Structures are given as structure tokens and as C-alpha cells.
Coordinates of C-alpha atoms in Angstrom, one line a residue:
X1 CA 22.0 45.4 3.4
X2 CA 18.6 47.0 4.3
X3 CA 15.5 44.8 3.5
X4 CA 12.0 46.7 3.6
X5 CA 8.9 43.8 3.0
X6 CA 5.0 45.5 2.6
X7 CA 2.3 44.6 1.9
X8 CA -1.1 47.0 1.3
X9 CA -4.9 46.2 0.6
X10 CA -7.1 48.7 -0.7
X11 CA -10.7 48.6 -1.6
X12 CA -13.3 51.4 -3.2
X13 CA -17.0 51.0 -3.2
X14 CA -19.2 53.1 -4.4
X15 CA -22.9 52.5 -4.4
X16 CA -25.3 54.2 -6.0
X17 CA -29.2 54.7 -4.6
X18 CA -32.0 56.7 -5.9
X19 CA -34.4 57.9 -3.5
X20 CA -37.8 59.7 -4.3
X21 CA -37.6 59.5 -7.6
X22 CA -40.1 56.7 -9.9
X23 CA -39.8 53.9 -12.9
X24 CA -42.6 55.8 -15.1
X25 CA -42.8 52.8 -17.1
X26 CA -44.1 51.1 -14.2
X27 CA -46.9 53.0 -13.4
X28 CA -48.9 52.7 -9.7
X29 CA -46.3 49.9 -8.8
X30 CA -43.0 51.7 -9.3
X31 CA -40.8 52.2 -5.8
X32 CA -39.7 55.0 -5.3
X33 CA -36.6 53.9 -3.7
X34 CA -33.6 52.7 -6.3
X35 CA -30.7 50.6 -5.6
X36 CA -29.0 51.7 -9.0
X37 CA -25.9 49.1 -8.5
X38 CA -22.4 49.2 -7.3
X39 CA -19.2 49.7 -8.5
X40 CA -16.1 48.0 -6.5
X41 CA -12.4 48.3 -6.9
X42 CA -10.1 45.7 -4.7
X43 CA -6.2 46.5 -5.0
X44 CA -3.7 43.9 -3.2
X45 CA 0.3 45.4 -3.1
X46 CA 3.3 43.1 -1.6
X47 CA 7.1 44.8 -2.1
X48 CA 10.2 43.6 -1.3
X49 CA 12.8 46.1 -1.7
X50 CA 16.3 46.4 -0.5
X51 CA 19.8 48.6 -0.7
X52 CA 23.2 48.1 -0.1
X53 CA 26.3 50.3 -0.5
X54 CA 28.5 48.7 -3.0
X55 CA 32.4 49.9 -3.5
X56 CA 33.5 49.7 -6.7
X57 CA 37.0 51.6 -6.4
X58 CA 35.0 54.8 -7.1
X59 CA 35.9 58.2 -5.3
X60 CA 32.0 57.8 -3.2
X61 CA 30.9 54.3 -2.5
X62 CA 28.0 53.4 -4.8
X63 CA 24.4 52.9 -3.2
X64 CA 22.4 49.8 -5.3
X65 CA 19.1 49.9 -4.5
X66 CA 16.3 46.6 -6.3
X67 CA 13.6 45.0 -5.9
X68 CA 9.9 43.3 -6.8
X69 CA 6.8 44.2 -6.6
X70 CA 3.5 41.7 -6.8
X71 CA -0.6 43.4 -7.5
X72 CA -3.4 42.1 -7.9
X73 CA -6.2 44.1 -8.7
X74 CA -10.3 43.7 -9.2
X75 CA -13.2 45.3 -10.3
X76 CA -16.6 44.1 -10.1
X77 CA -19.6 46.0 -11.8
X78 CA -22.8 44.8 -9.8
X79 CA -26.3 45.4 -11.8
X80 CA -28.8 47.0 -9.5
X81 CA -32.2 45.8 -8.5
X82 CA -34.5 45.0 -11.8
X83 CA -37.0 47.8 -11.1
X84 CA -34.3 50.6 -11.2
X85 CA -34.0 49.6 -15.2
X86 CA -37.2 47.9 -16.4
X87 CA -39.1 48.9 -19.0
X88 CA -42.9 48.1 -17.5
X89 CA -44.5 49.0 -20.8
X90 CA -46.7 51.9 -19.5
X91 CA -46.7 55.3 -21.4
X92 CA -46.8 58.6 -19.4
X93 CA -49.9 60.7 -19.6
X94 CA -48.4 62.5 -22.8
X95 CA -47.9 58.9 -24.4
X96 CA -44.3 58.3 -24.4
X97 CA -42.9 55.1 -22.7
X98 CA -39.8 56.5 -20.7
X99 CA -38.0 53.2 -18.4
X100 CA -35.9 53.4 -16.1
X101 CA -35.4 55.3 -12.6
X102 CA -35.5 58.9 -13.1
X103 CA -32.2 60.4 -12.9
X104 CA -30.4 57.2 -13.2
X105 CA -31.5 53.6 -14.3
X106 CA -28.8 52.2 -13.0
X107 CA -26.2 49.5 -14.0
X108 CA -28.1 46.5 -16.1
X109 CA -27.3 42.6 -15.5
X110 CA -26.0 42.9 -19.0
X111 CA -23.9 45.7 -17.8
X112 CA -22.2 44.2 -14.8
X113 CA -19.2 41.9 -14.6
X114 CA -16.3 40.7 -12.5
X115 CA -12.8 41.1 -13.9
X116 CA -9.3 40.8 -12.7
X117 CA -5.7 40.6 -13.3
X118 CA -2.5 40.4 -11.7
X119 CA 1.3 42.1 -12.2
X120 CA 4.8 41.2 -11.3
X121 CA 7.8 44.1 -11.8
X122 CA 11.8 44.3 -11.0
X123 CA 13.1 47.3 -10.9
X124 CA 17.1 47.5 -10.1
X125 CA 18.5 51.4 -9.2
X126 CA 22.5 52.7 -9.2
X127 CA 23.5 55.9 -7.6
X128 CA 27.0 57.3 -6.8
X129 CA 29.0 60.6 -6.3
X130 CA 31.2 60.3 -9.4
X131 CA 33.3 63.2 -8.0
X132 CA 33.2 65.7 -5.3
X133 CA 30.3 67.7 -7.5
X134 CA 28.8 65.3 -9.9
X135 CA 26.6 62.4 -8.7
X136 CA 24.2 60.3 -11.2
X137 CA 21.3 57.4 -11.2
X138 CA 20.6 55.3 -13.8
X139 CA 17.5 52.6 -12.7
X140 CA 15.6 50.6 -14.9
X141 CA 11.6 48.8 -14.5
X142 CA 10.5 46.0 -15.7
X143 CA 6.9 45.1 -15.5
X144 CA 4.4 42.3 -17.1
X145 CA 0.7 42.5 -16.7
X146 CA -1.0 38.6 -16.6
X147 CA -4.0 40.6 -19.6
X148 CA -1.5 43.0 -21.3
X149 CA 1.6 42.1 -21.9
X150 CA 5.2 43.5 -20.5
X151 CA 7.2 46.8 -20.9
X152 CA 10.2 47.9 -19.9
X153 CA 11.0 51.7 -18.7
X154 CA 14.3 53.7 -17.6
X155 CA 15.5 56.7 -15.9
X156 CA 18.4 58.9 -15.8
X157 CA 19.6 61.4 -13.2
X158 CA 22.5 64.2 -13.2
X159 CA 23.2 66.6 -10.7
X160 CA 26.2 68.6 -10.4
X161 CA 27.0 71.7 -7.1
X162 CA 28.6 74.5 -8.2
X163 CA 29.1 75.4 -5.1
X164 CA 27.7 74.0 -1.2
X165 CA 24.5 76.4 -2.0
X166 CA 24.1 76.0 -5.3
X167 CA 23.0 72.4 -7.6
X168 CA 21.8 71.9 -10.4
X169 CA 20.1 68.7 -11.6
X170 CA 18.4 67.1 -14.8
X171 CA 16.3 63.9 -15.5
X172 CA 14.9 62.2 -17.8
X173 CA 13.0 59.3 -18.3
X174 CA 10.5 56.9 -19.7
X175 CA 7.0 55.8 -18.5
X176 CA 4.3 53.4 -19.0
X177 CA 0.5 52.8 -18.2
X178 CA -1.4 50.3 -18.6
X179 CA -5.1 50.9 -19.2
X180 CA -7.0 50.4 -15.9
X181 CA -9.5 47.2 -15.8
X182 CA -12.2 50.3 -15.4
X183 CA -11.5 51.8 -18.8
X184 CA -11.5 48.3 -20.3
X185 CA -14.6 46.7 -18.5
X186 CA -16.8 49.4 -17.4
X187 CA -20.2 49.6 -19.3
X188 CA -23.3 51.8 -18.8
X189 CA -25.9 51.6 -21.0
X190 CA -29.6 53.7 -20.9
X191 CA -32.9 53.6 -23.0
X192 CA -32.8 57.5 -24.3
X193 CA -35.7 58.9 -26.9
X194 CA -34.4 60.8 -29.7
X195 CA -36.3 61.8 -31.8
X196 CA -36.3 60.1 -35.5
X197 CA -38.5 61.1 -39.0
X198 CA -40.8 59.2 -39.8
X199 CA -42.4 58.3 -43.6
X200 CA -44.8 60.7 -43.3
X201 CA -42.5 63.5 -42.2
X202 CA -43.6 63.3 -39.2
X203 CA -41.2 63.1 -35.9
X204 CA -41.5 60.4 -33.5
X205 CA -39.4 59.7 -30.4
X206 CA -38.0 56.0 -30.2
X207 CA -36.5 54.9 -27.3
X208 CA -32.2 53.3 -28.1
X209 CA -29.8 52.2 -26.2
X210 CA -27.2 54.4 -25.5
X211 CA -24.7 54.4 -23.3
X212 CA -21.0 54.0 -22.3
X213 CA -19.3 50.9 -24.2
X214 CA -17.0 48.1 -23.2
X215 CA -14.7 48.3 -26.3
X216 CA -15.3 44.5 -27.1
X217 CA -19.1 45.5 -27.2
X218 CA -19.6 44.3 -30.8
X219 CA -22.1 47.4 -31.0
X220 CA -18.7 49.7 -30.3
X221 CA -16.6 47.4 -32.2
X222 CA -18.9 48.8 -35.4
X223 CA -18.6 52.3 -34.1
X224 CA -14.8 51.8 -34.6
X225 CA -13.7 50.9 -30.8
X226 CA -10.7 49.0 -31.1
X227 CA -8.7 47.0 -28.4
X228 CA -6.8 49.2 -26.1
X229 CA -3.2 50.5 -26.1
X230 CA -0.9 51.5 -22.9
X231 CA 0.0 55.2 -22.8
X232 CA 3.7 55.8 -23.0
X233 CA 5.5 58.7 -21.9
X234 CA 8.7 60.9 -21.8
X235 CA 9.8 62.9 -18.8
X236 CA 12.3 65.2 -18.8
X237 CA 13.4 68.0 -15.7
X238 CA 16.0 70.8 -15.4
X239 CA 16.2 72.2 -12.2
X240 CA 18.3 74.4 -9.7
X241 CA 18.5 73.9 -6.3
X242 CA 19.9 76.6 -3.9
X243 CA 20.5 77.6 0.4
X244 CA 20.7 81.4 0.0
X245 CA 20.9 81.6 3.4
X246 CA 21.3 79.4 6.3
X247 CA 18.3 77.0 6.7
X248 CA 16.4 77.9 4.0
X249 CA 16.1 75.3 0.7
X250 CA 14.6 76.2 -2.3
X251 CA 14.2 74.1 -5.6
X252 CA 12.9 75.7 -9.4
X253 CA 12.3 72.7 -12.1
X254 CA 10.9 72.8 -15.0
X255 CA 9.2 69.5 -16.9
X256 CA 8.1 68.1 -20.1
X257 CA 5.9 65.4 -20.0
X258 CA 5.2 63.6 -23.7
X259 CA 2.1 60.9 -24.1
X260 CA 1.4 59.2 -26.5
X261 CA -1.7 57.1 -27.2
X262 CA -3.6 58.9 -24.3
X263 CA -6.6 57.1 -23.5
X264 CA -9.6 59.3 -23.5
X265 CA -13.3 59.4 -23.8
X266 CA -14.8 59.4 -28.0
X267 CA -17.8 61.5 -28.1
X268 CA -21.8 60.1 -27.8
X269 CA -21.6 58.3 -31.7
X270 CA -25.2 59.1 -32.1
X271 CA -25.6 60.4 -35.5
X272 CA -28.9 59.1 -37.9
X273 CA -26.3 57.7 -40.5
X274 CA -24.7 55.7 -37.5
X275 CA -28.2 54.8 -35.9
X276 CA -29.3 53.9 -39.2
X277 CA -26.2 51.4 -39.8
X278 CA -26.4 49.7 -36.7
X279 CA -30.0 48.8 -37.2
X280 CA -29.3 47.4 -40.0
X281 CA -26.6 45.4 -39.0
X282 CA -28.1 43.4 -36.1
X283 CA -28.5 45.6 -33.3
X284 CA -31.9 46.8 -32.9
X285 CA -32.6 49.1 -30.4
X286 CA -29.0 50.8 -30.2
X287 CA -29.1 54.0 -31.3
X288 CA -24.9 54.5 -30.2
X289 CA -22.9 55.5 -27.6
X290 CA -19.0 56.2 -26.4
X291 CA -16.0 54.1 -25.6
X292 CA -12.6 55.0 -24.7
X293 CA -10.0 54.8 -27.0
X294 CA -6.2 55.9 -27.7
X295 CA -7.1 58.5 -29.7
X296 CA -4.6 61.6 -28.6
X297 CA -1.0 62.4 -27.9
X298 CA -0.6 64.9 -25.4
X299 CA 2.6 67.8 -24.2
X300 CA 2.9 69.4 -20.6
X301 CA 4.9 71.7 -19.5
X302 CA 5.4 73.3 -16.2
X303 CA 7.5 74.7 -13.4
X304 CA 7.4 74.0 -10.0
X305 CA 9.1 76.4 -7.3
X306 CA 9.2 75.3 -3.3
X307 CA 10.4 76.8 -0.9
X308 CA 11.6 75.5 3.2
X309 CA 13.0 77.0 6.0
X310 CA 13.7 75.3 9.1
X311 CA 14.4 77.1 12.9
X312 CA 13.6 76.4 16.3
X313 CA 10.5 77.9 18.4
X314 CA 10.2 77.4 21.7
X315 CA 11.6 74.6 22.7
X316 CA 10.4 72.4 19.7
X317 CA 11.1 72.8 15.7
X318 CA 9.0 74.8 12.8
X319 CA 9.2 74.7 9.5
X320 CA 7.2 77.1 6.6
X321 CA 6.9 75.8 3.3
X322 CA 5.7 77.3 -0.1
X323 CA 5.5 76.3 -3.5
X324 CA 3.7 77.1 -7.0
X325 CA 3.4 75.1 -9.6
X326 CA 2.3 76.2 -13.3
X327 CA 1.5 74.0 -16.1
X328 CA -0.1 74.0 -19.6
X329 CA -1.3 70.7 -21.5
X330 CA -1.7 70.4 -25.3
X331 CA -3.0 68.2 -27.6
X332 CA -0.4 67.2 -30.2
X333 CA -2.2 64.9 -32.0
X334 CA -5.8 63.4 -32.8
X335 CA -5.8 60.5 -34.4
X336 CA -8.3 60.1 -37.9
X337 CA -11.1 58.1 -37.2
X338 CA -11.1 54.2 -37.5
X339 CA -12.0 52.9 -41.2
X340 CA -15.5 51.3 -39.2
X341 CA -16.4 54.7 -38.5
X342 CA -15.3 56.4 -41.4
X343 CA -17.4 54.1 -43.3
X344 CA -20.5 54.8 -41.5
X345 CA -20.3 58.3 -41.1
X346 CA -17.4 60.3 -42.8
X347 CA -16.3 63.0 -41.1
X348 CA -17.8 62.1 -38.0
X349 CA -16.4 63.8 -34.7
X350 CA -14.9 60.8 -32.7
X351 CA -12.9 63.0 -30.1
X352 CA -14.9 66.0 -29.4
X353 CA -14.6 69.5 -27.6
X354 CA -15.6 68.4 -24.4
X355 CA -13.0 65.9 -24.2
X356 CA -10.2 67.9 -25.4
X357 CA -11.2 71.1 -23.3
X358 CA -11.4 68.4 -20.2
X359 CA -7.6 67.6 -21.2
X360 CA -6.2 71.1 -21.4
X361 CA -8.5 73.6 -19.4
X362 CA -10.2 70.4 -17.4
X363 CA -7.5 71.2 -14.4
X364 CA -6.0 74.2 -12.8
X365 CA -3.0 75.6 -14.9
X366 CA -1.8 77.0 -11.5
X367 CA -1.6 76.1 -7.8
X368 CA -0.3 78.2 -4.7
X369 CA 0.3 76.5 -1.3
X370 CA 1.4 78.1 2.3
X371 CA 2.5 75.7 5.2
X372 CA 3.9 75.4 8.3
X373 CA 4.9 72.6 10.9
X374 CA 5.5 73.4 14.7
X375 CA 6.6 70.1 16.7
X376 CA 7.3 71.2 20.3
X377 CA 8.2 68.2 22.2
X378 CA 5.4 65.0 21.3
X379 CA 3.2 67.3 19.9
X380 CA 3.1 68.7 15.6
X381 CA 0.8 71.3 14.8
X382 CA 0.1 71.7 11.1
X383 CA -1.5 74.3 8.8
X384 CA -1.9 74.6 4.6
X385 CA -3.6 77.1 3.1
X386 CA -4.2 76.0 -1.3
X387 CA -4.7 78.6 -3.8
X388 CA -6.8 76.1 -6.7
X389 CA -6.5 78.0 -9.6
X390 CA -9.5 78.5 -12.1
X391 CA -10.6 75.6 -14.4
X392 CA -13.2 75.7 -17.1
X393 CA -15.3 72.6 -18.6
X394 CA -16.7 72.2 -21.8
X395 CA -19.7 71.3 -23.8
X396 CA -20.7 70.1 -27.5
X397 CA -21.2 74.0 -28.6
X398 CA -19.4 77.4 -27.1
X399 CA -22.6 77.8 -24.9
X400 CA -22.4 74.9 -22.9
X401 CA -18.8 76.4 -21.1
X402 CA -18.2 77.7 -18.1
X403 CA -14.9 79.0 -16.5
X404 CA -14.8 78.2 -12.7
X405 CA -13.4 80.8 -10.3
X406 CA -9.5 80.0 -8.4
X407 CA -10.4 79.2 -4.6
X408 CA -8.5 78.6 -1.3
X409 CA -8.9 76.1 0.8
X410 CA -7.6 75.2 4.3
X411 CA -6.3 72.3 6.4
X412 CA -5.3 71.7 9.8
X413 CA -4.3 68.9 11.9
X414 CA -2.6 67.8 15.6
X415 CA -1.0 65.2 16.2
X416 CA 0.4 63.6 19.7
X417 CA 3.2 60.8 19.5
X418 CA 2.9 58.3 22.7
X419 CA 5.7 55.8 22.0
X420 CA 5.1 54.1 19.2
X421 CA 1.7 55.3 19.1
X422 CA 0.8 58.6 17.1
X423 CA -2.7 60.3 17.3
X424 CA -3.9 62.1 15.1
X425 CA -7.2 65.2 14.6
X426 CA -7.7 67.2 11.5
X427 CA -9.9 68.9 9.1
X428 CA -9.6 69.4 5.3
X429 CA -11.4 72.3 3.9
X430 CA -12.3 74.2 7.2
X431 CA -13.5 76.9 5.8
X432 CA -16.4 74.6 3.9
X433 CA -15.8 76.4 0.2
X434 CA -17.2 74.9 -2.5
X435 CA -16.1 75.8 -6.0
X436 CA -19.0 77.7 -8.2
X437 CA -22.2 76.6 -8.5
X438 CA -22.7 75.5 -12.7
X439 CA -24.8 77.7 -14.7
X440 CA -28.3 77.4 -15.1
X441 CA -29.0 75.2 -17.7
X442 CA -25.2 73.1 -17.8
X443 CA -24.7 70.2 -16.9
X444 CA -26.0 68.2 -13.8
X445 CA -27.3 71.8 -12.0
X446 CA -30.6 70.5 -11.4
X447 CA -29.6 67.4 -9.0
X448 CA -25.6 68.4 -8.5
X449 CA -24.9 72.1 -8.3
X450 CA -21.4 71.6 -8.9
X451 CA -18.5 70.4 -11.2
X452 CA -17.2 67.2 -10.4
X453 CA -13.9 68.6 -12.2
X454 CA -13.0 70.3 -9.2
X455 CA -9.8 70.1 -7.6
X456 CA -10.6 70.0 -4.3
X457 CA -14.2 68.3 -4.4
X458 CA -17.4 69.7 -3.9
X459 CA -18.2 68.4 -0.5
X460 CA -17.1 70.8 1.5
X461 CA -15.5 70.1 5.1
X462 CA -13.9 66.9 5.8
X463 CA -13.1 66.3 9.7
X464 CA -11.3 63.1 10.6
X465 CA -8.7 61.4 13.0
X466 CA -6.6 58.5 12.7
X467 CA -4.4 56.4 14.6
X468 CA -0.8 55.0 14.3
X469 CA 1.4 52.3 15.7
X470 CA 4.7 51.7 14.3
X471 CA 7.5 49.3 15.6

């Protein structure tokens, strides 16, 4: 039997800072420097996992593969300082009271909280040659979260060979995803003006609340948010896998990929009839905001096509790979307003354009790759050039669009192996592209030029090295 024990820590933190910017509110004695808060993400992994060859009087011994996994994850939501979101009290010169950092106020003590949870799963997995042709898996999951309650997945596998050069394979199985503790805890909420009529007909601005809800916020729980659901999917694959010639592998599958109860982001509730309601009801100063919610079902299909052939150069080994992948995501099904909202505003727009256009045109529909591996001796020497196909992003109204341009991108990296050392130098992006600047007027253009939908970032050349010990 073959035992394989891990364990893997991860941690994200990302801190957010204003610099030369000003609390208006505050007047002479605003900073201008912001700490705006933090936002931390802690992930802690142990497997044990192991596989033995079982004989069970079959033509092919059977492998049995089974194990147990163990995470604990955190995310903590740290306010920032009190003079990135304080409302001092003093008007601009044109009279209006706007609190707050400029560009962001940052994260609010009422904002910011510490949340975890932890997760045990089994998982057991059979595979056998059933004949000389026909082999087939069958595995199954089993997973419990300690805040959300268990599930149980499976998968199926076939693949039958023709011939030595010639397979052809099918899948299909089940999945499930929890919602992370960043859809279900994060909260950021801003004073905004809009601007509301007065008795007199006049139009004053009034500063709200608005912002990005926790869906316990009793403020969303009026605007309909309701607890949230896992996502659940169906996967299913046909594929072909051929060696035309000597040396050379190439694989073709197509997939379906079925989800329901996909957790997006509602639109900014913000309407008079639902400002109205919730002052009303006991929440003055809130003028609305978002949550996320499972509020679509969602169908992908794609193909992907790679390509490998292996030879020797000069006293060491290369290999050239390819591959293209094409896929197209629809939205199946919206699901009608909850009766809270309905009630406050009918025929409000819960899951708007923006949000549906991020789902289906939010990500390349096609991606090209080129790359090649030359390993002469301790040394690998490794290339990929990425075709990113376009993307577009999407506003409340058709003018708020824009349709980004497909881009290539480079890598490279050397490595040297030393024993059980490796070493390792590279660079992501080479070339330094960026993806199109946004148009004037969209978005974030004025302090971020570019889309953060981009496939491949927006910062441009990444350079790094790493090390590697293994025994």
C-alpha cells in the first residue's frame, strides 16, 4: 500500500491604503493618508491518502485508491482607522456634507468581523481494466462543513481502445460548493448622496447607507436576502484520445457543466419605493444596497483539444505542447424575486445585466496556448506563449459596455536540479501587455485604467524565483 500524508497552510492579505486623497467632512484636520482596512483569508489542508492494488479474480488487478481530508479555513474583515470613514460634520464649499476618504472610506467597525469554520471529507475511488479494451472508475465524496451541513458527490469513468492509437473515453459526474465564508460574511457599506424630492418639488441630496450586504443584515433580509444555498453541479465529458504517429498524444473532449443555484451578485436595490420602505421600517439612513444570493442556474459547454509530442535534442529531452479550449456559458434560469422584495417594489430588477453579462461574456470564450520543455541534463528550459481571447463587461444600460481586445502573453522560466534541490528563475508576462485601457467615462478609468475582469491581470510583468527541496 502507498500512504501519501500533507499538510498545506495558505494565507491572503490584502490591505487597502489611500494616499493623497482627504475626509472632506473633516475639514483642515483631515489626513491625507488612509488606512482603509484589511481583508485576510487563512486556509489550513491536512490529507491522508492511500492506494493499493486489490485482485479480485478480474482479468487486470483492481487499483483502490481512499482517503480523508481535514480544512480549516478563516476570514477576518478588519475596519480601518476611524478617519478613513467619519463623518466630521463639515459641508464642502458648495454645502454638501460628503464623509468618508475620497475614493474609498474604507471598511467600518460595523463592517468588520472574524469568522471561521472547519470541514472533514472521505472520498473512496475503484479503477480496473475490465478487459483488454474497457477499463472504468467509479469514486464517491463525502464531505460535511462544521456551518453548512454535508453532501455527498460521485463520479463515473469509461474508456474503451479501439485500437493501441486510438481511445475513447466518457465521464460524468456530480459536484458541490459550498458558499465561501467571503460571500457569507463580507460587508461594505458607504454614505452615498442621491438625490431625493423634496415637499416643495425641490431636489435635495441626502446622504444613505449603501453598500454591499451580509445576507443576515436585517437591512438585506428586508430587501429579500435570504440564507444561502451550495451550488450543485453536473459534469459530463466525451472525448477521444489518439497517437497518430509515434510520440505524439493528442486528446479532443467536449463538456457540459450544469449549476444550479449559482451564487451571484443582486443588483444595487436602490429604488425610491425601496428607500422609502426601509425608512419606514427602522432603518434610517439606508437608502439600499446588494447581497449575494442563489439566484441563477447556469449551462457550459466547451471543447478542449491538446496536443504533445515528445523527442530527444541534444543530449537531453523536449517536449511542444498545444491546446485550445472553447466554451460558451448561459443562463438557464433567473429565479423571480423574493415575496420581501416583490412586496416593496414589484418588478424590481434583483439580478441585473451587469451580473449576467459578467457570467457569460465576463471571461474569454476562447484560449490558445504554445509550449515547449527542453531538459538537457539538470537543466529545464521552459516557454508558453497564451492567446486570451476577447471578453466584454457590462453596465446598467447598453452604453456602459465595452468589448476588450484578445491578447498574448508570454512566460519563461529555468530551472537547475542539484540533488534534491531545484532552483528555479522566471517571468510571467514578459512582454508587460496589459489588456485595454476602459473607456472614458466606464467604470474605475479615472484611478484604475483597466478591467479587473481580465484574464491575465493588469499588472503587467511578474519576475520571480523559487526554491525546492524534496526528499
Amino acid at each position: 500500500m502507498n500512504i501519501d500524508l500533507s499538510y498545506n497552510y495558505g494565507q491572503n492579505n490584502l490591505t487597502f491604503d489611500v494616499r493623497n486623497s482627504l475626509n472632506n467632512s473633516l475639514g483642515l484636520a483631515s489626513p491625507t493618508d488612509f488606512h482603509a482596512g484589511t481583508l485576510e483569508v487563512t486556509q489550513n489542508v491536512l490529507n491522508a491518502d492511500f492506494t493499493k492494488t486489490l485482485d479480485w479474480g478480474l482479468a487486470y488487478p483492481v487499483t483502490l485508491a481512499f482517503g480523508a481530508e481535514w480544512r480549516g479555513e478563516k476570514f477576518n474583515q478588519s475596519p480601518g482607522d476611524a478617519a478613513s470613514s467619519a463623518n466630521g460634520g463639515i459641508p464642502s464649499a458648495n454645502g454638501a456634507l460628503i464623509p468618508g476618504a475620497q475614493v474609498f472610506p474604507g471598511f467600518k467597525l460595523s463592517d468588520a468581523g472574524y469568522y471561521n469554520r472547519n470541514s472533514h471529507s472521505a472520498y473512496v475511488d475503484l479503477e480496473a481494466d475490465l478487459t483488454e479494451k474497457f477499463s472504468a472508475g467509479l469514486a464517491g465524496r463525502y464531505e460535511k462543513y462544521s456551518d453548512f451541513g454535508d453532501t455527498a458527490t460521485g463520479k463515473l469513468s469509461l474508456r474503451y481502445a479501439f485500437t493501441d492509437k486510438v481511445a475513447l473515453r466518457a465521464t460524468a459526474s456530480t459536484g458541490f460548493r459550498a458558499p465561501s465564508l467571503q460571500q457569507q460574511n463580507f460587508q461594505s457599506i458607504a454614505t452615498q448622496f442621491l438625490n431625493v424630492a423634496q415637499p416643495n418639488g425641490s431636489v435635495t441630496a441626502i446622504p444613505f447607507e449603501i453598500g454591499t450586504f451580509r445576507t443576515d443584515n436585517p437591512a438585506a433580509i428586508a430587501l429579500g436576502a435570504e440564507p444561502l444555498k451550495a451550488e450543485e453541479s453536473k459534469n459530463y465529458g466525451l472525448g477521444v484520445v489518439l497517437q497518430p504517429v509515434e510520440n505524439l498524444y493528442i486528446t479532443v473532449d467536449a463538456y457540459r457543466i450544469e449549476i444550479d443555484d449559482r451564487i451571484v451578485l443582486s443588483e444595487n436595490l436602490t429604488s425610491t419605493a425601496a428607500r422609502n420602505y426601509l425608512q419606514a421600517n427602522g432603518f434610517p439612513g439606508i437608502g439600499g444596497g446588494r447581497y449575494f444570493t442563489n439566484a441563477v442556474d447556469t449551462k457550459t459547454q466547451g471543447v478542449d483539444a491538446v496536443g504533445t509530442y515528445r523527442w530527444a535534442l541534444d543530449g537531453g529531452s523536449a517536449e511542444l505542447t498545444t491546446g485550445y479550449n472553447y466554451n460558451k456559458t448561459e443562463v438557464e434560469r433567473i429565479a423571480a424575486n423574493p415575496a420581501a422584495l416583490e412586496a416593496i417594489d414589484p418588478g424590481a430588477v434583483r439580478i441585473g445585466r451587469a451580473e449576467l453579462g459578467r457570467i457569460t461574456e465576463g471571461t474569454p470564450r476562447d484560449k490558445f496556448f504554445l509550449g515547449g520543455t527542453w531538459s538537457p541534463g539538470n537543466w529545464s528550459f521552459t516557454g508558453t506563449a497564451t492567446r486570451w481571447g476577447e471578453f466584454s463587461t457590462f453596465g446598467t444600460n447598453a452604453g456602459s459596455d465595452q468589448t476588450y481586445a484578445a491578447k498574448w502573453t508570454l512566460d519563461l522560466a529555468a530551472s537547475y536540479k542539484l540533488g534534491a534541490w531545484n532552483f528555479t528563475v522566471g517571468g510571467d508576462n514578459v512582454l508587460n501587455e496589459y489588456p485595454d485601457r476602459q473607456e472614458a467615462g466606464l467604470g474605475t478609468r479615472t484611478y484604475l485604467p483597466y478591467s479587473s475582469a481580465s484574464p491575465f491581470g493588469f499588472n503587467g510583468a511578474l519576475v520571480y524565483a523559487n526554491v525546492n527541496y524534496k526528499w
